[in-house]
Short mmCIF file of C-alpha atoms in Angstrom, two decimals:
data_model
loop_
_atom_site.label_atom_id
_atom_site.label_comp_id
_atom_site.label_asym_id
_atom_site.label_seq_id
_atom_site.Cartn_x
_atom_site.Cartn_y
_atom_site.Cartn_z
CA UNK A 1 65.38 25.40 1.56
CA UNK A 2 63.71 22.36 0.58
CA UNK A 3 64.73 18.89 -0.80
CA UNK A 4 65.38 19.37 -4.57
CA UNK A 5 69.00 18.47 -4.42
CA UNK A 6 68.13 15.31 -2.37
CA UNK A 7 65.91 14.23 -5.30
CA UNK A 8 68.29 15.45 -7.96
CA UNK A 9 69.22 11.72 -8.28
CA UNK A 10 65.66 9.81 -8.71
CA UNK A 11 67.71 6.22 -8.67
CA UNK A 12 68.71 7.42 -4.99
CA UNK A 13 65.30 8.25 -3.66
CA UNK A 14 63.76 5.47 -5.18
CA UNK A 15 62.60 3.97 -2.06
CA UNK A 16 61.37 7.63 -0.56
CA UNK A 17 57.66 8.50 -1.52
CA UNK A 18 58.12 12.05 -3.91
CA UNK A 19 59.27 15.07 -2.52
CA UNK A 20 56.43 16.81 -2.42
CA UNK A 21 54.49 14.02 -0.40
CA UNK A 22 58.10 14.39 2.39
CA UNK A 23 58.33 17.96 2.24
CA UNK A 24 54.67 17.91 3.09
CA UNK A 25 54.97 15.35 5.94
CA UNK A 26 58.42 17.31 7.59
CA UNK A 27 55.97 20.25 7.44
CA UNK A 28 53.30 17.97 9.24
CA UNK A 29 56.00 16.51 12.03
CA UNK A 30 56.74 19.60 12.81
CA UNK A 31 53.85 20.76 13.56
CA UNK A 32 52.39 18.43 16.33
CA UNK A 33 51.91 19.67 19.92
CA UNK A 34 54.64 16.83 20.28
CA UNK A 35 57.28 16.70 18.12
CA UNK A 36 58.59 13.31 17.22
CA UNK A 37 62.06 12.58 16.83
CA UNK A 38 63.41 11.06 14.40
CA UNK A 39 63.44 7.41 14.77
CA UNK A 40 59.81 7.82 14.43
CA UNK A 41 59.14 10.28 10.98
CA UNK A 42 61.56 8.25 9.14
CA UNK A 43 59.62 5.16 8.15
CA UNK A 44 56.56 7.76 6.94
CA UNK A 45 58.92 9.21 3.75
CA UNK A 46 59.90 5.56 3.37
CA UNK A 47 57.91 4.30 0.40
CA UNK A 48 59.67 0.71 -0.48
CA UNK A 49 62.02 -0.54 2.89
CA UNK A 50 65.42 -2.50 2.31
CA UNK A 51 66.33 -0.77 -0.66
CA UNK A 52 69.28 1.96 1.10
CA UNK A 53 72.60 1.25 -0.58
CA UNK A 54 74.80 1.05 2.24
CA UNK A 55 74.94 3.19 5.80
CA UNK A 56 77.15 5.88 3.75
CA UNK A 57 73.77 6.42 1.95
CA UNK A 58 71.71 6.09 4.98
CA UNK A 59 73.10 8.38 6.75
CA UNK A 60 73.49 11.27 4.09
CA UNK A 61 69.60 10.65 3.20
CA UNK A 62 68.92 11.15 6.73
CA UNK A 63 71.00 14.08 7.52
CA UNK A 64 69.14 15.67 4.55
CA UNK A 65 65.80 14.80 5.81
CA UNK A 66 66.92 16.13 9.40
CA UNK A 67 68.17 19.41 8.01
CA UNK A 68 64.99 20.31 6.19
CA UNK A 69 63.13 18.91 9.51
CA UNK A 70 64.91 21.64 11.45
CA UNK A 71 64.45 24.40 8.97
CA UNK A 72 60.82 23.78 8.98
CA UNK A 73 60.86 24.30 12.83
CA UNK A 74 63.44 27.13 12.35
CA UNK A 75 60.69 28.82 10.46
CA UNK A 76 57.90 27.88 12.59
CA UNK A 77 60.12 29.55 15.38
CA UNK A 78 59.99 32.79 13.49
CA UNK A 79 56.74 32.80 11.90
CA UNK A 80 58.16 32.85 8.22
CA UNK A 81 56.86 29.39 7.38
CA UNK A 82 54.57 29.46 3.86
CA UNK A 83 53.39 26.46 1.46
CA UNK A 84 55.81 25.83 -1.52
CA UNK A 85 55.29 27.37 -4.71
CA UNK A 86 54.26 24.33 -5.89
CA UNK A 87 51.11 24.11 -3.70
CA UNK A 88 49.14 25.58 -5.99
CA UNK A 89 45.77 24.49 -7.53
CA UNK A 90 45.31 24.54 -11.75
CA UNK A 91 42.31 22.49 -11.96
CA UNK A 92 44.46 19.81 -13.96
CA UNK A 93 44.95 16.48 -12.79
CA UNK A 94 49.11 15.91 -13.89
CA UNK A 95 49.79 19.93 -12.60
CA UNK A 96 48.14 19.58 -9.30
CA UNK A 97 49.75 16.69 -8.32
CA UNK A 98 52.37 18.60 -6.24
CA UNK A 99 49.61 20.02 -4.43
CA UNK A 100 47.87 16.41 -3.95
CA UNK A 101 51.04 14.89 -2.55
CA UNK A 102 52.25 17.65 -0.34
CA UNK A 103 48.74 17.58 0.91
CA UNK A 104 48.58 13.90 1.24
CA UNK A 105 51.92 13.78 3.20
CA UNK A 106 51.14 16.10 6.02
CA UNK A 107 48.08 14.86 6.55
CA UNK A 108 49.72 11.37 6.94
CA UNK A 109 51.85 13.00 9.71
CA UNK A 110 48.85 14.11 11.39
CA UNK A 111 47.05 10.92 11.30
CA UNK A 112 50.17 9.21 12.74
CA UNK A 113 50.40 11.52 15.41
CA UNK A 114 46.50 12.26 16.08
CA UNK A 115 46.90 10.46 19.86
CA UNK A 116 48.95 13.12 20.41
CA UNK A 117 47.29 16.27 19.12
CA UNK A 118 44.81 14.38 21.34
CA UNK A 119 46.42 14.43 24.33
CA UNK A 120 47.36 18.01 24.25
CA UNK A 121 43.91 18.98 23.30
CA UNK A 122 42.47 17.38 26.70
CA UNK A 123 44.98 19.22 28.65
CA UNK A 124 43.80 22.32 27.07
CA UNK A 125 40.17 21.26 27.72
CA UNK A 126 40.89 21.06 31.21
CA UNK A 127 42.74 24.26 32.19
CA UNK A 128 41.00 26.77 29.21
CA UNK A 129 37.60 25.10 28.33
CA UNK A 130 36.96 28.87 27.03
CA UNK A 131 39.60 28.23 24.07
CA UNK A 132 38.29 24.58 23.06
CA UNK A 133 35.23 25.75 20.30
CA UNK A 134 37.22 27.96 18.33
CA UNK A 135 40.31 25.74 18.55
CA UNK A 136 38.10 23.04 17.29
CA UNK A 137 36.38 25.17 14.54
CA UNK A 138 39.86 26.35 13.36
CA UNK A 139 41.35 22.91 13.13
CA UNK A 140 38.38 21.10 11.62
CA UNK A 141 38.66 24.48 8.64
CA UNK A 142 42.30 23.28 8.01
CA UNK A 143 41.97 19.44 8.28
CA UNK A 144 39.14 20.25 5.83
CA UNK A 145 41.17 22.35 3.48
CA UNK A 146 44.56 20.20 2.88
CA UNK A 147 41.84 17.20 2.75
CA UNK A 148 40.24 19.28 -0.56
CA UNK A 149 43.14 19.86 -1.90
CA UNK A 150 44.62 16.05 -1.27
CA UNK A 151 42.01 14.87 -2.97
CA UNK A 152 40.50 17.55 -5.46
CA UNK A 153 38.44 14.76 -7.72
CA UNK A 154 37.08 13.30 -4.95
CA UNK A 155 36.05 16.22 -3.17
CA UNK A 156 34.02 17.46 -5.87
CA UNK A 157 32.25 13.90 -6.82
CA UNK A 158 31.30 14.12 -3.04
CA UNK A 159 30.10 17.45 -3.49
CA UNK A 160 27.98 16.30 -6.77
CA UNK A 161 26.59 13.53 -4.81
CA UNK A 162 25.16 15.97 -2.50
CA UNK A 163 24.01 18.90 -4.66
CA UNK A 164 25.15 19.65 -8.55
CA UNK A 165 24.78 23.24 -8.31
CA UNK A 166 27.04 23.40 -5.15
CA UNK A 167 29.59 21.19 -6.70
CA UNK A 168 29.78 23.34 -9.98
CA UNK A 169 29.75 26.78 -7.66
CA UNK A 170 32.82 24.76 -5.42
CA UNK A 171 34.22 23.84 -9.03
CA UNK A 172 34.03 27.44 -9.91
CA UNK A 173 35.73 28.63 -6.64
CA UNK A 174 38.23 26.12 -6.13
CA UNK A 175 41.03 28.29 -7.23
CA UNK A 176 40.20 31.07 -5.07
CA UNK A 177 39.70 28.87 -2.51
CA UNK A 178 43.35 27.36 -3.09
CA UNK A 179 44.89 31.00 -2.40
CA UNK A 180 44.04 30.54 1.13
CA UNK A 181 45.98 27.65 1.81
CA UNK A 182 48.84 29.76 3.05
CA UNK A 183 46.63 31.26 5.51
CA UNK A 184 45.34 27.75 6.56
CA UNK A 185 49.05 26.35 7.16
CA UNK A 186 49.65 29.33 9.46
CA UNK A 187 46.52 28.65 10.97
CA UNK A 188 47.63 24.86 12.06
CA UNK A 189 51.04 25.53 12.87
CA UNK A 190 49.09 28.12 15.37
CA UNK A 191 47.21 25.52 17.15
CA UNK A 192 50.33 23.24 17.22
CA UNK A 193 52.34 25.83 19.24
CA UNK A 194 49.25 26.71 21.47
CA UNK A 195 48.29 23.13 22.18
CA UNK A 196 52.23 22.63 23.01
CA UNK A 197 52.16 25.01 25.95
CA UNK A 198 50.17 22.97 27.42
CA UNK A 199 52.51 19.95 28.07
CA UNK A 200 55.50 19.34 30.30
CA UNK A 201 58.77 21.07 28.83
CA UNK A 202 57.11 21.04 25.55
CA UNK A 203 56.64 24.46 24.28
CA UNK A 204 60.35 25.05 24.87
CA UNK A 205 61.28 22.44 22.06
CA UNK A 206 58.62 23.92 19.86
CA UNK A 207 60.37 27.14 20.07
CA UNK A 208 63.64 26.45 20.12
CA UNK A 209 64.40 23.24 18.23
#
């Protein structure tokens, strides 16, 4: 599943940011220690407020959004979640923009919900210290990786500001490097459901939602 229909209308979804950069915050909403409801992803796919037709629209907008919410968790639940297609890398500005945006979105979600990843992360320090360095080591890899891939240009100009050869050597492997995205979103989804058994009634809405 995924949100193709939704957008088959562009005049519609004019006030939504793309479909890749929603489909990649969903994917990011969903996987928080905390899941937020509704009322509170909404405004992030919202790109330009005021512009919804009527509550006819509203409503079948947000029951799409909600459906593709739950069938991210759906597949969370049963360990079959994987990147799009679409996330893939080409080395070509216009082609990777799909990646960029899904990218972009989820790390959006994160950022919005960071007090909470937060929270859950000092509950885990306090009843399994023993877990906390590779937990942190494993998200900093994935924060690191969607942040490459958000912003591919500007990851390598950094990398060129540091040392040429390593930025031609990270130009080089970029692709390869790309492959393991799949890896990294199961990865982060991972920590999500671990860092959720650590709060009150949570883990049982991370599974079951």
């Amino acid at each position: 599943m995924n949100l193709t229909e939704l957008y088959a209308n562009p005049q519609e979804v004019s006030f939504l940011h793309s479909r890749y950069y929603v489909e990649g915050c969903l994917v990011g909403a969903c996987a928080c220690p905390e899941i937020p409801l509704p009322d509170v992803w909404l405004p992030w796919v919202i790109k330009q407020h005021n512009q919804i037709q009527n509550a006819a629209h509203a409503d079948q907008i947000t029951n799409e959004l909600f459906n593709y919410f739950k069938h991210c968790l759906a597949q969370m639940n049963n360990s079959t979640l994987v990147i799009p297609e679409y996330v893939k890398y080409s080395g070509e500005f216009e082609k990777d923009r799909p990646l960029r945006e899904w990218c972009k979105g989820l790390l959006m979600a994160h950022s919005a919900r960071e007090q909470f990843w937060q929270g859950a992360w000092r509950k885990m320090q306090k009843q399994d210290p023993q877990q906390a360095p590779q937990m942190a080591k494993d998200l900093k890899h994935c924060l690191l990786m969607f942040s490459t891939f958000a912003d591919p240009k500007e990851t390598l100009r950094d990398a060129e500001e540091k040392s040429l050869e390593q930025a031609q050597a990270l130009r080089k492997n970029m692709p390869l490097i790309a492959q393991s995205l799949n890896d990294t979103l199961t990865t982060y989804v991972d920590l999500a459901g671990k860092l959720a058994t650590y709060l009150p009634n949570q883990f049982e809405t991370f599974k079951q939602d």
